[in-house]
Amino acid sequence: MRCDAPRSPVFAKYEKLNITDGWFEVYRLPGGVYALWEPRQSERVFSYLITGEKQALLFDSGFGIGRIEE
């Protein structure tokens, strides 16, 4: 099911990165955190990439439809 929701107002104040994946919208949040939104899902799924100096953590609540590893 395609929803094609408009940009989330929650992230309006954050930088939207130019990702050409077609499935995800990625926003740069403070503190080395990135929000990955799946706007084409009616469930409004968000995942978060938390980056550190040596490692990163992907908090993935997605459905696995898009290729998040890319």
Short mmCIF file of C-alpha atoms in Angstrom, two decimals:
data_model
loop_
_atom_site.label_atom_id
_atom_site.label_comp_id
_atom_site.label_asym_id
_atom_site.label_seq_id
_atom_site.Cartn_x
_atom_site.Cartn_y
_atom_site.Cartn_z
CA MET A 1 0.00 0.00 0.00
CA ARG A 2 1.37 3.41 -0.94
CA CYS A 3 0.55 6.36 1.22
CA ASP A 4 2.91 9.11 -0.07
CA ALA A 5 2.36 11.22 3.01
CA PRO A 6 3.58 14.81 3.07
CA ARG A 7 6.74 15.66 4.98
CA SER A 8 6.28 15.13 8.68
CA PRO A 9 5.87 18.45 10.55
CA VAL A 10 7.83 16.89 13.42
CA PHE A 11 10.98 17.08 11.28
CA ALA A 12 10.32 20.41 9.57
CA LYS A 13 13.05 22.16 11.57
CA TYR A 14 15.71 19.55 10.69
CA GLU A 15 17.83 19.20 7.57
CA LYS A 16 16.41 16.73 5.08
CA LEU A 17 19.27 14.90 3.37
CA ASN A 18 19.28 14.36 -0.37
CA ILE A 19 18.67 10.60 -0.47
CA THR A 20 17.67 9.21 -3.85
CA ASP A 21 16.58 5.82 -2.53
CA GLY A 22 12.91 6.56 -3.24
CA TRP A 23 11.69 4.78 -0.12
CA PHE A 24 13.21 6.63 2.83
CA GLU A 25 13.44 10.26 3.84
CA VAL A 26 16.45 10.93 6.06
CA TYR A 27 16.75 13.84 8.48
CA ARG A 28 19.87 14.98 10.37
CA LEU A 29 19.05 15.51 14.05
CA PRO A 30 21.37 16.90 16.74
CA GLY A 31 24.05 14.76 18.35
CA GLY A 32 24.95 12.50 15.42
CA VAL A 33 21.44 11.08 15.13
CA TYR A 34 19.59 10.51 11.86
CA ALA A 35 15.88 9.83 11.53
CA LEU A 36 14.85 7.52 8.68
CA TRP A 37 11.20 7.86 7.76
CA GLU A 38 9.19 5.58 5.48
CA PRO A 39 6.59 8.06 4.16
CA ARG A 40 5.03 5.50 1.82
CA GLN A 41 3.81 3.41 4.75
CA SER A 42 0.49 4.35 6.29
CA GLU A 43 1.89 3.27 9.68
CA ARG A 44 4.38 6.22 9.62
CA VAL A 45 7.41 4.11 10.54
CA PHE A 46 10.59 5.76 11.86
CA SER A 47 14.03 4.25 12.44
CA TYR A 48 17.02 6.02 13.95
CA LEU A 49 20.73 5.80 13.20
CA ILE A 50 22.79 6.89 16.20
CA THR A 51 26.42 7.49 15.28
CA GLY A 52 29.43 7.58 17.55
CA GLU A 53 33.15 8.00 17.02
CA LYS A 54 33.83 4.25 16.64
CA GLN A 55 30.46 2.58 16.19
CA ALA A 56 26.87 3.24 15.18
CA LEU A 57 23.55 1.81 16.32
CA LEU A 58 20.56 1.40 14.02
CA PHE A 59 17.31 1.40 15.99
CA ASP A 60 15.16 -0.12 13.26
CA SER A 61 11.40 -0.27 13.72
CA GLY A 62 10.79 -0.60 9.98
CA PHE A 63 8.97 -3.31 8.03
CA GLY A 64 11.92 -4.35 5.89
CA ILE A 65 10.30 -3.27 2.64
CA GLY A 66 12.91 -0.66 1.67
CA ARG A 67 16.66 -1.39 1.62
CA ILE A 68 17.70 0.45 4.79
CA GLU A 69 21.31 -0.75 4.58
CA GLU A 70 21.85 1.35 1.47
#
